[in-house]
Coordinates of C-alpha atoms in Angstrom, one line a residue:
Chain A
M282 CA 0.0 0.0 0.0
T283 CA 1.5 3.3 -1.0
L284 CA 0.1 6.3 0.8
P285 CA 0.2 9.9 -0.6
D286 CA 3.0 12.0 0.9
N287 CA 0.5 14.0 3.0
A288 CA -1.5 11.1 4.3
K289 CA 0.0 11.1 7.8
I290 CA -0.3 14.8 8.3
M291 CA -3.7 15.3 6.8
S292 CA -6.1 16.5 9.4
P293 CA -9.1 14.3 10.2
Q294 CA -11.4 17.1 9.0
Q295 CA -9.6 17.4 5.7
L296 CA -9.7 13.6 5.3
R297 CA -13.4 13.4 6.1
Q298 CA -14.1 16.2 3.6
R299 CA -12.2 14.3 0.9
I300 CA -14.0 11.1 1.7
R301 CA -17.4 12.9 1.7
T302 CA -16.7 14.4 -1.7
G303 CA -15.4 11.1 -3.2
Q304 CA -11.8 12.3 -3.5
H305 CA -10.6 9.7 -1.0
T306 CA -11.7 6.1 -1.4
G307 CA -10.7 2.9 0.4
N308 CA -8.5 2.2 3.4
T309 CA -7.9 4.9 6.1
S310 CA -4.9 3.0 7.6
G311 CA -1.9 5.3 7.9
Y312 CA -3.9 8.5 7.5
S313 CA -4.2 11.4 10.0
E314 CA -1.5 10.0 12.3
G315 CA -2.3 10.4 16.0
Y316 CA -6.1 10.4 15.7
V317 CA -8.6 7.8 16.8
Q318 CA -10.2 5.8 14.0
C319 CA -13.4 3.9 14.8
N320 CA -15.2 0.7 13.8
M321 CA -18.8 1.5 13.1
V322 CA -22.0 -0.5 13.7
I323 CA -25.5 0.9 12.9
L324 CA -28.6 -0.9 14.1
P325 CA -32.3 -0.2 14.3
K326 CA -33.4 1.2 17.6
D327 CA -35.1 -2.0 18.8
W328 CA -31.8 -3.8 18.4
A329 CA -29.6 -1.1 19.9
N330 CA -30.2 -1.9 23.6
D331 CA -29.2 -5.5 23.1
F332 CA -26.1 -4.5 21.2
L333 CA -25.2 -1.8 23.9
Q334 CA -25.5 -4.5 26.5
F335 CA -23.3 -6.8 24.5
C336 CA -20.6 -4.1 24.3
Q337 CA -21.0 -3.4 28.0
A338 CA -20.5 -7.1 28.8
N339 CA -17.6 -7.6 26.4
P340 CA -15.6 -4.4 26.5
K341 CA -12.3 -5.9 25.3
P342 CA -13.6 -7.0 21.8
C343 CA -16.3 -4.3 21.7
P344 CA -14.9 -1.1 23.3
L345 CA -17.6 1.5 22.9
I346 CA -16.2 5.0 22.3
A347 CA -19.5 6.7 21.3
M348 CA -23.1 6.0 20.7
G349 CA -25.7 8.2 19.0
Q350 CA -29.4 8.9 19.8
P351 CA -31.9 7.2 17.5
G352 CA -31.6 9.0 14.1
E353 CA -28.5 10.9 15.1
F354 CA -25.8 10.9 12.4
N355 CA -23.6 13.8 13.7
L356 CA -21.5 12.5 16.6
A357 CA -20.3 15.9 17.8
D358 CA -18.1 14.4 20.6
L359 CA -16.0 12.7 17.9
G360 CA -15.3 15.7 15.7
I361 CA -16.4 18.8 13.9
D362 CA -19.1 18.5 11.3
I363 CA -19.1 14.7 11.2
D364 CA -21.8 13.0 9.2
V365 CA -21.4 9.3 9.6
R366 CA -23.6 8.7 6.5
S367 CA -20.9 10.0 4.2
D368 CA -17.6 10.4 6.1
I369 CA -16.6 6.7 5.9
P370 CA -15.0 5.6 2.6
S371 CA -17.0 2.4 2.3
Y372 CA -20.0 0.8 4.0
R373 CA -21.4 -2.7 4.1
I374 CA -25.2 -3.2 4.4
F375 CA -26.6 -6.4 5.9
R376 CA -30.2 -7.6 5.8
D377 CA -31.3 -10.4 8.1
G378 CA -27.6 -11.0 8.9
E379 CA -26.7 -11.6 5.3
F380 CA -24.3 -9.2 3.5
S381 CA -26.3 -7.3 0.9
E382 CA -24.2 -4.6 -0.7
E383 CA -21.2 -2.3 -0.3
V384 CA -21.7 1.4 -0.8
T385 CA -19.8 4.6 -0.4
D386 CA -22.6 6.7 1.1
I387 CA -25.6 5.6 3.2
S388 CA -27.6 8.8 3.1
D389 CA -30.2 7.0 0.9
H390 CA -30.4 4.2 3.5
W391 CA -30.8 6.4 6.5
Q392 CA -33.8 6.0 8.8
D393 CA -34.8 7.9 11.8
D394 CA -34.7 4.9 14.1
L395 CA -31.0 4.0 13.3
V396 CA -28.5 4.1 16.2
V397 CA -24.8 4.5 15.5
F398 CA -22.2 2.8 17.6
M399 CA -18.5 3.7 17.3
L400 CA -16.0 1.1 18.6
G401 CA -12.3 1.5 19.2
C402 CA -9.9 0.1 16.7
S403 CA -6.4 -1.5 16.9
F404 CA -4.9 1.3 14.7
S405 CA -4.6 3.4 17.9
F406 CA -2.6 0.8 19.9
E407 CA -0.5 -0.2 17.0
E408 CA 0.6 3.5 16.7
A409 CA 1.4 3.5 20.5
L410 CA 3.4 0.3 20.1
Q411 CA 5.4 1.7 17.2
A412 CA 5.9 5.0 18.9
D413 CA 7.6 3.0 21.7
G414 CA 9.9 1.4 19.2
L415 CA 8.2 -2.0 18.9
E416 CA 7.9 -3.6 15.4
V417 CA 4.3 -4.4 14.4
R418 CA 4.7 -7.3 12.0
N419 CA 1.6 -6.7 9.9
V420 CA 2.7 -3.1 9.4
T421 CA 6.2 -4.2 8.5
E422 CA 4.9 -6.8 6.1
G423 CA 2.3 -4.4 4.6
C424 CA -0.6 -6.7 5.1
N425 CA -3.8 -7.1 7.2
V426 CA -3.3 -8.2 10.8
P427 CA -3.9 -12.0 11.2
M428 CA -7.2 -12.8 12.9
Y429 CA -8.5 -16.0 14.3
R430 CA -11.7 -17.4 15.8
T431 CA -11.2 -18.7 19.3
N432 CA -13.0 -20.9 21.8
I433 CA -13.4 -17.9 24.2
D434 CA -17.1 -17.3 24.6
C435 CA -18.4 -13.7 24.7
K436 CA -20.8 -13.0 27.5
P437 CA -24.2 -13.2 25.8
A438 CA -26.5 -10.2 26.0
G439 CA -30.0 -10.1 24.6
R440 CA -30.0 -11.5 21.1
F441 CA -26.2 -11.3 20.8
S442 CA -23.7 -14.0 21.5
G443 CA -20.7 -15.7 19.9
T444 CA -17.0 -16.4 20.4
T445 CA -14.2 -13.9 20.6
V446 CA -12.1 -13.2 17.5
V447 CA -8.5 -12.2 18.2
S448 CA -5.8 -10.4 16.2
M449 CA -2.2 -11.6 16.6
R450 CA 1.1 -9.8 16.6
P451 CA 4.3 -11.7 17.3
F452 CA 6.9 -10.3 19.7
K453 CA 9.9 -11.4 21.7
A454 CA 9.0 -12.0 25.3
A455 CA 10.4 -8.7 26.6
D456 CA 8.5 -6.8 23.9
A457 CA 5.4 -8.8 24.6
I458 CA 5.6 -7.6 28.2
R459 CA 6.1 -4.0 27.0
A460 CA 3.1 -4.4 24.7
V461 CA 1.0 -5.5 27.7
Q462 CA 2.1 -2.3 29.5
I463 CA 1.5 0.0 26.6
C464 CA -1.9 -1.4 25.6
T465 CA -3.1 -1.5 29.2
R466 CA -3.2 2.3 29.0
F467 CA -5.7 2.0 26.2
P468 CA -8.8 0.0 27.3
S469 CA -11.0 1.7 24.8
V470 CA -9.0 0.2 21.9
H471 CA -9.1 -3.4 23.0
G472 CA -6.7 -2.9 25.9
A473 CA -4.1 -5.4 27.0
P474 CA -3.7 -8.7 25.1
I475 CA -5.9 -11.5 26.3
H476 CA -3.5 -14.4 25.5
L477 CA 0.1 -15.1 24.6
G478 CA 2.0 -18.2 23.7
D479 CA 0.4 -21.5 22.8
P480 CA -2.4 -20.8 20.3
S481 CA -4.1 -24.1 20.9
Q482 CA -5.0 -23.0 24.5
I483 CA -7.6 -20.6 22.9
G484 CA -8.7 -23.0 20.2
I485 CA -6.5 -21.9 17.4
S486 CA -5.3 -25.1 15.7
D487 CA -3.0 -23.6 13.1
I488 CA -1.4 -20.2 13.6
N489 CA -0.5 -20.1 9.9
T490 CA -4.1 -20.4 8.8
T491 CA -6.1 -17.3 9.6
D492 CA -9.8 -16.9 9.7
F493 CA -9.6 -13.2 8.7
G494 CA -6.8 -11.1 7.5
D495 CA -3.3 -12.4 6.4
A496 CA -0.8 -14.7 8.1
V497 CA 2.5 -13.0 9.1
T498 CA 5.9 -14.3 9.8
I499 CA 6.6 -15.5 13.4
N500 CA 10.4 -15.5 13.9
E501 CA 12.3 -18.0 16.0
G502 CA 12.1 -17.0 19.7
E503 CA 8.9 -14.9 19.2
L504 CA 5.6 -15.5 21.0
P505 CA 2.3 -14.9 19.3
V506 CA 0.4 -12.3 21.3
F507 CA -3.3 -12.1 21.0
W508 CA -5.7 -9.2 21.3
A509 CA -9.5 -9.2 21.4
C510 CA -10.5 -8.0 18.0
G511 CA -13.2 -5.7 16.6
V512 CA -14.3 -8.4 14.2
T513 CA -16.0 -10.1 17.2
P514 CA -19.1 -7.9 17.1
Q515 CA -19.4 -8.5 13.4
V516 CA -19.5 -12.2 14.0
A517 CA -22.1 -11.7 16.7
L518 CA -24.1 -9.6 14.3
E519 CA -24.0 -12.3 11.7
Q520 CA -25.3 -14.8 14.2
A521 CA -28.0 -12.5 15.7
K522 CA -29.3 -11.6 12.2
P523 CA -30.9 -8.2 12.8
P524 CA -33.2 -7.3 9.9
F525 CA -31.0 -4.3 9.0
C526 CA -27.5 -3.4 9.9
I527 CA -24.7 -1.2 8.4
T528 CA -21.0 -1.4 9.2
H529 CA -17.9 0.2 7.9
S530 CA -16.0 -1.9 5.3
P531 CA -12.9 -3.5 6.8
G532 CA -10.0 -1.0 7.0
C533 CA -12.3 1.9 6.0
M534 CA -12.9 3.7 9.3
L535 CA -14.4 6.8 10.7
V536 CA -11.4 9.1 11.4
T537 CA -12.2 11.3 14.4
D538 CA -10.8 14.5 15.8
L539 CA -9.8 12.7 19.0
P540 CA -6.1 12.4 19.6
N541 CA -5.1 8.8 20.5
S542 CA -3.6 10.1 23.7
R543 CA -7.1 11.2 24.8
L544 CA -7.9 7.4 25.1
A545 CA -5.0 6.8 27.6
V546 CA -6.3 6.1 31.1
M547 CA -3.0 7.0 32.8
Chain B
M22 CA 5.9 -22.7 57.9
T23 CA 3.2 -22.0 60.5
L24 CA 2.7 -18.4 61.5
P25 CA 1.3 -17.3 64.8
D26 CA -2.3 -16.2 64.6
N27 CA -1.4 -12.5 65.0
A28 CA 1.5 -12.5 62.5
K29 CA -0.5 -10.8 59.7
I30 CA -2.0 -8.2 61.8
M31 CA 1.0 -7.4 63.9
S32 CA 2.1 -3.8 63.3
P33 CA 5.5 -3.2 61.9
Q34 CA 6.5 -1.3 65.0
Q35 CA 5.4 -4.2 67.2
L36 CA 7.3 -6.7 65.1
R37 CA 10.5 -4.7 65.0
Q38 CA 10.3 -4.4 68.8
R39 CA 9.9 -8.1 69.1
I40 CA 12.9 -8.7 66.8
R41 CA 15.0 -6.1 68.6
T42 CA 14.3 -7.9 71.9
G43 CA 14.9 -11.4 70.6
Q44 CA 11.3 -12.4 70.9
H45 CA 11.0 -12.9 67.1
T46 CA 13.6 -14.8 65.2
G47 CA 13.8 -16.0 61.6
N48 CA 11.7 -15.3 58.6
T49 CA 9.5 -12.2 58.3
S50 CA 7.5 -13.5 55.4
G51 CA 3.7 -13.4 56.1
Y52 CA 4.2 -10.8 59.0
S53 CA 2.6 -7.3 59.1
E54 CA 0.5 -7.8 56.0
G55 CA 0.3 -4.7 53.7
Y56 CA 3.7 -3.2 54.7
V57 CA 6.8 -2.9 52.7
Q58 CA 9.7 -5.3 53.6
C59 CA 13.2 -4.5 52.4
N60 CA 16.3 -6.2 51.4
M61 CA 19.3 -4.6 53.1
V62 CA 22.9 -4.0 52.0
I63 CA 25.4 -2.2 54.2
L64 CA 28.8 -1.0 52.7
P65 CA 31.7 1.2 53.8
K66 CA 31.4 4.8 52.5
D67 CA 34.1 4.3 49.9
W68 CA 32.1 1.5 48.3
A69 CA 28.7 3.2 48.6
N70 CA 28.9 5.4 45.6
D71 CA 29.7 2.5 43.3
F72 CA 26.9 0.5 44.7
L73 CA 24.5 3.5 44.4
Q74 CA 25.4 3.8 40.7
F75 CA 24.9 0.1 40.2
C76 CA 21.4 0.3 41.7
Q77 CA 20.7 3.4 39.6
A78 CA 21.9 1.6 36.5
N79 CA 19.9 -1.6 37.3
P80 CA 16.7 -0.5 38.9
K81 CA 14.8 -3.7 38.1
P82 CA 17.0 -6.1 40.1
C83 CA 18.2 -3.4 42.5
P84 CA 15.2 -1.1 43.3
L85 CA 16.5 1.4 45.8
I86 CA 13.8 2.4 48.3
A87 CA 16.1 4.2 50.8
M88 CA 19.7 5.0 51.5
G89 CA 21.3 6.3 54.7
Q90 CA 24.0 8.9 55.3
P91 CA 27.4 7.5 56.4
G92 CA 26.9 6.2 59.9
E93 CA 23.1 6.6 59.9
F94 CA 21.3 3.6 61.3
N95 CA 17.9 5.2 61.8
L96 CA 16.1 5.5 58.5
A97 CA 13.3 7.7 59.6
D98 CA 11.6 7.7 56.2
L99 CA 10.9 4.0 56.6
G100 CA 9.4 4.0 60.0
I101 CA 9.3 5.2 63.6
D102 CA 12.3 4.4 65.8
I103 CA 14.0 2.1 63.3
D104 CA 17.4 0.9 64.2
V105 CA 18.7 -1.2 61.3
R106 CA 21.4 -2.7 63.6
S107 CA 18.9 -4.6 65.7
D108 CA 15.5 -4.6 63.8
I109 CA 16.3 -7.4 61.4
P110 CA 16.1 -11.0 62.7
S111 CA 19.3 -12.2 61.1
Y112 CA 22.3 -10.6 59.4
R113 CA 25.1 -12.0 57.3
I114 CA 28.6 -10.5 57.4
F115 CA 30.9 -10.7 54.5
R116 CA 34.6 -9.9 54.5
D117 CA 36.5 -9.5 51.2
G118 CA 33.4 -11.0 49.5
E119 CA 33.4 -14.1 51.5
F120 CA 30.6 -15.0 53.9
S121 CA 32.0 -14.7 57.4
E122 CA 29.3 -15.1 60.0
E123 CA 25.5 -14.9 60.7
V124 CA 24.4 -12.7 63.6
T125 CA 21.2 -11.4 65.1
D126 CA 22.5 -8.0 66.0
I127 CA 25.1 -5.9 64.3
S128 CA 25.6 -3.1 66.9
D129 CA 29.0 -4.5 67.8
H130 CA 30.0 -4.4 64.1
W131 CA 28.7 -0.9 63.5
Q132 CA 31.2 1.7 62.1
D133 CA 30.6 5.4 61.5
D134 CA 31.5 5.1 57.8
L135 CA 28.8 2.4 57.0
V136 CA 26.1 3.3 54.5
V137 CA 22.8 1.5 54.6
F138 CA 20.9 0.6 51.4
M139 CA 17.3 -0.6 51.5
L140 CA 16.0 -2.4 48.3
G141 CA 12.5 -3.4 47.4
C142 CA 11.5 -7.0 47.9
S143 CA 9.1 -9.3 46.0
F144 CA 6.9 -9.8 49.1
S145 CA 5.2 -6.6 48.1
F146 CA 4.2 -7.6 44.6
E147 CA 3.4 -11.2 45.7
E148 CA 0.9 -9.6 48.1
A149 CA -0.5 -7.5 45.2
L150 CA -0.8 -10.6 43.0
Q151 CA -2.6 -12.5 45.7
A152 CA -4.9 -9.6 46.5
D153 CA -6.0 -9.7 42.8
G154 CA -6.8 -13.4 43.1
L155 CA -3.7 -14.9 41.4
E156 CA -2.1 -17.9 42.9
V157 CA 1.6 -17.5 43.8
R158 CA 3.0 -21.0 43.5
N159 CA 5.8 -20.7 46.0
V160 CA 3.3 -19.4 48.5
T161 CA 0.9 -22.2 47.8
E162 CA 3.7 -24.8 48.0
G163 CA 5.1 -23.2 51.2
C164 CA 8.6 -22.9 49.8
N165 CA 11.2 -20.4 48.7
V166 CA 10.6 -18.8 45.3
P167 CA 12.7 -20.5 42.6
M168 CA 15.6 -18.3 41.4
Y169 CA 18.0 -18.8 38.5
R170 CA 21.2 -17.2 37.2
T171 CA 20.6 -15.8 33.6
N172 CA 22.7 -14.6 30.7
I173 CA 21.3 -11.1 31.1
D174 CA 24.2 -8.8 31.9
C175 CA 23.7 -6.0 34.5
K176 CA 25.0 -2.6 33.5
P177 CA 28.4 -2.4 35.2
A178 CA 29.0 0.5 37.5
G179 CA 32.2 1.2 39.3
R180 CA 33.5 -2.0 40.8
F181 CA 30.1 -3.7 40.5
S182 CA 29.0 -6.0 37.6
G183 CA 27.4 -9.4 37.1
T184 CA 24.5 -11.1 35.5
T185 CA 20.9 -10.8 36.5
V186 CA 19.3 -13.3 38.8
V187 CA 15.6 -13.9 38.3
S188 CA 12.8 -15.3 40.4
M189 CA 10.1 -17.4 38.6
R190 CA 6.4 -17.8 39.2
P191 CA 4.3 -19.9 36.8
F192 CA 1.0 -18.6 35.5
K193 CA -1.5 -19.4 32.8
A194 CA -1.2 -16.8 30.0
A195 CA -4.1 -14.6 31.0
D196 CA -2.8 -14.5 34.6
A197 CA 0.7 -13.7 33.3
I198 CA -0.7 -10.7 31.4
R199 CA -2.6 -9.7 34.6
A200 CA 0.7 -10.1 36.6
V201 CA 2.5 -7.8 34.1
Q202 CA -0.2 -5.2 34.7
I203 CA -0.2 -5.5 38.5
C204 CA 3.6 -5.5 38.9
T205 CA 4.0 -2.5 36.5
R206 CA 2.4 -0.4 39.2
F207 CA 5.3 -1.4 41.6
P208 CA 8.6 -0.4 39.9
S209 CA 10.3 -0.2 43.3
V210 CA 9.7 -3.8 44.1
H211 CA 11.2 -5.2 40.8
G212 CA 8.3 -4.0 38.6
A213 CA 7.0 -6.0 35.6
P214 CA 8.5 -9.4 34.7
I215 CA 11.5 -9.2 32.4
H216 CA 10.8 -12.5 30.6
L217 CA 8.2 -15.1 30.1
G218 CA 8.0 -18.4 28.3
D219 CA 11.1 -20.3 27.0
P220 CA 13.7 -20.3 29.8
S221 CA 16.6 -21.1 27.5
Q222 CA 16.2 -17.6 25.9
I223 CA 17.7 -16.1 29.0
G224 CA 20.3 -18.8 29.6
I225 CA 18.3 -21.1 32.0
S226 CA 19.0 -24.6 30.8
D227 CA 16.8 -26.6 33.2
I228 CA 13.8 -24.9 34.9
N229 CA 13.7 -27.7 37.4
T230 CA 17.2 -27.0 38.7
T231 CA 17.3 -23.7 40.6
D232 CA 20.4 -21.8 41.5
F233 CA 18.8 -20.4 44.6
G234 CA 15.5 -21.2 46.4
D235 CA 13.3 -24.2 45.6
A236 CA 11.8 -25.6 42.4
V237 CA 8.0 -25.3 42.2
T238 CA 5.4 -27.2 40.1
I239 CA 4.7 -25.8 36.6
N240 CA 1.4 -27.2 35.5
E241 CA 0.4 -28.1 32.0
G242 CA -0.5 -24.9 30.1
E243 CA 1.4 -22.6 32.4
L244 CA 4.2 -20.3 31.4
P245 CA 7.1 -19.6 33.6
V246 CA 7.2 -15.8 34.3
F247 CA 10.5 -14.3 35.4
W248 CA 11.2 -11.2 37.5
A249 CA 14.5 -9.5 38.2
C250 CA 15.5 -10.6 41.7
G251 CA 17.0 -9.0 44.7
V252 CA 19.7 -11.8 44.8
T253 CA 21.3 -10.0 41.8
P254 CA 23.0 -7.4 44.0
Q255 CA 24.3 -10.1 46.3
V256 CA 25.9 -11.9 43.4
A257 CA 27.5 -8.6 42.3
L258 CA 28.7 -8.0 45.8
E259 CA 30.3 -11.5 46.0
Q260 CA 32.1 -10.7 42.7
A261 CA 33.2 -7.1 43.7
K262 CA 34.6 -8.4 47.1
P263 CA 34.3 -5.2 49.2
P264 CA 36.4 -5.6 52.3
F265 CA 33.3 -5.4 54.6
C266 CA 29.6 -5.8 53.9
I267 CA 26.5 -6.7 55.8
T268 CA 23.3 -8.0 54.4
H269 CA 20.0 -9.3 55.8
S270 CA 19.8 -13.1 55.9
P271 CA 17.5 -14.5 53.2
G272 CA 13.8 -14.1 54.1
C273 CA 14.7 -12.0 57.2
M274 CA 13.8 -8.5 56.1
L275 CA 13.4 -5.0 57.5
V276 CA 9.7 -4.6 58.0
T277 CA 8.9 -0.9 57.4
D278 CA 5.9 1.3 58.3
L279 CA 5.3 2.1 54.6
P280 CA 2.1 0.6 53.2
N281 CA 2.7 -1.4 50.0
S282 CA 0.2 0.8 48.3
R283 CA 2.6 3.8 48.9
L284 CA 4.9 2.1 46.3
A285 CA 2.2 2.1 43.6
V286 CA 3.0 4.6 40.8
M287 CA -0.6 4.7 39.6

C-alpha cells in the first residue's frame, strides 16, 4: 500500500471532507496519524439496547467509544461536522444477517430509528506500540493483521452472543511484556492482550491459517500475542441476524478528531 | 511454615520491637501484611557510591527504596524508631566478598562510615498478585521462590558488575498478562516481569534445577514468568569483594511502616 505524501499529516477534518466528496476512497490506515479511528455499527433502535448490553458485557472485543441517539448521524463528541452517512469511505449493508451490498454513502439508506455505535480500533494501539519502538509485524509486512476465531465465549447479551475473534502480533518476550504495559493504557481500543504463547489454548489449531486477514511471519524466539478484535461484534451480528445493519467496510474507518492520547487512562 | 495467629495483623513497630528484643527470630514472610519489607545491604562509605550507581543503572533487580548517610542507622523515612542494627532478625557479614558469619544484631559491628541501602522485595508484589486473586505458586507450596542465574548482563557501575538473577512464578497466559499489569504499578519492588516463556532464551538450561531457592510445580498450560530478583546485587557483591559488607539473611527482612500501596505509581 503506497500512501500519498501528505497522508499522515492530513487533518481528520480534511480527510473526512475528501471522503465525503469522493476524493478519497478505500483504506484509512496510515492517514491522520495520531487520531482515533473507529469501527462502526449501525442498528435499528429496537436492536440497539441488546447491542449496547453486548458491548458493555464484552468491553475488550467491543470497546464502545461513542453511541448516538436514534436518528443521530452527527456525533459531535468525535469531531467537527461529522456526518457518519458520508464520512466513511465504504459501508457494508446487511439484511437479516446476510451481506447485501457495499456502498460509499448511506444517506439514501438512513432511517430515523437508526442508532450509531463507534468502537475502538487497533490502529490506535499499533501506533502506540510503534511510537515505543516496537515492530508491528503486519505493518512491516504491509498486510492485514492476522485474525482467528477462538474458543473464548463472549458474555451473551440479549440476542447477541458468539465467540471472541482475536488479532495476533508476534513479539519477543520482553517486547510482549512491554506491549501489555502500553496497551493496558488504552482500554477503549481493546486494551491489553488476552492471551500469549500456545495458540491451541484458545482454540487456534494452526497459527498459519487465519480466519480473517493475512498470516504474518513469526520468527524463532517470538511469542504470538493475541488481542480481542473488533471483528468479534461483526461475527455476533451475523449470528443474531438483525433485519437491517450497516457497518464500515474492513479498513475503512471513521477518522475522528480525538487524539489517540485522549484514550489513555494513565 | 506455621505463623502465629497474629502474624499478619502485627504492626511493623510491634514486630520490629519483638525482633530487637529477641522475641521474634527468623523469617519475616507473612508478617505485618500490607507493609513494605526491604532487602538490606550495608557497605563502607568508599564503596557506597559505586553501589548506588549500580542500583541506579539496574533498577529492576536493585530497586532502591532508601539510603542512609554514612553512619546513619535510623532510616526515619521508613518507620518510627527504626534501628537497622537490631531490627532485622538475622544478618550476614561478608569480609572480602566471603561469607564470614551470621548474627542477630550488628551493633557491635557498626562503624561510622557504614552506609545502609534498602532495596524493594518481592513480598510486596506477591501480596498485590494474591490480592488480585492470582495464585503465587511458591506461597501455595510453602517454599522459597525458585531463582536462577541468567545470561542477562547487568550494566556495570564502578566496581560492581554481574548477570541478573531472576525469580520465577508460573501462570496461565491470561494471569501472566494480569501479573504484568499489576507489577508494572510497583517499579520499586522489581516492577514488571523481564521475561516469560522459554527459559533457554535467558540462559536457563533446566527450569527444574534452581540456582537459589526451591523448584516449584509448573502445571500443563502454564508459562514460567521471570522477575528481576534481589539476589542480583548479592551476586554482584560477591564478585566485587568489598572488604566489609553486611546484608540481611534471606527471608529475614526489615519490615517498614510504609504501606505497600505507597509504592504504587498509579
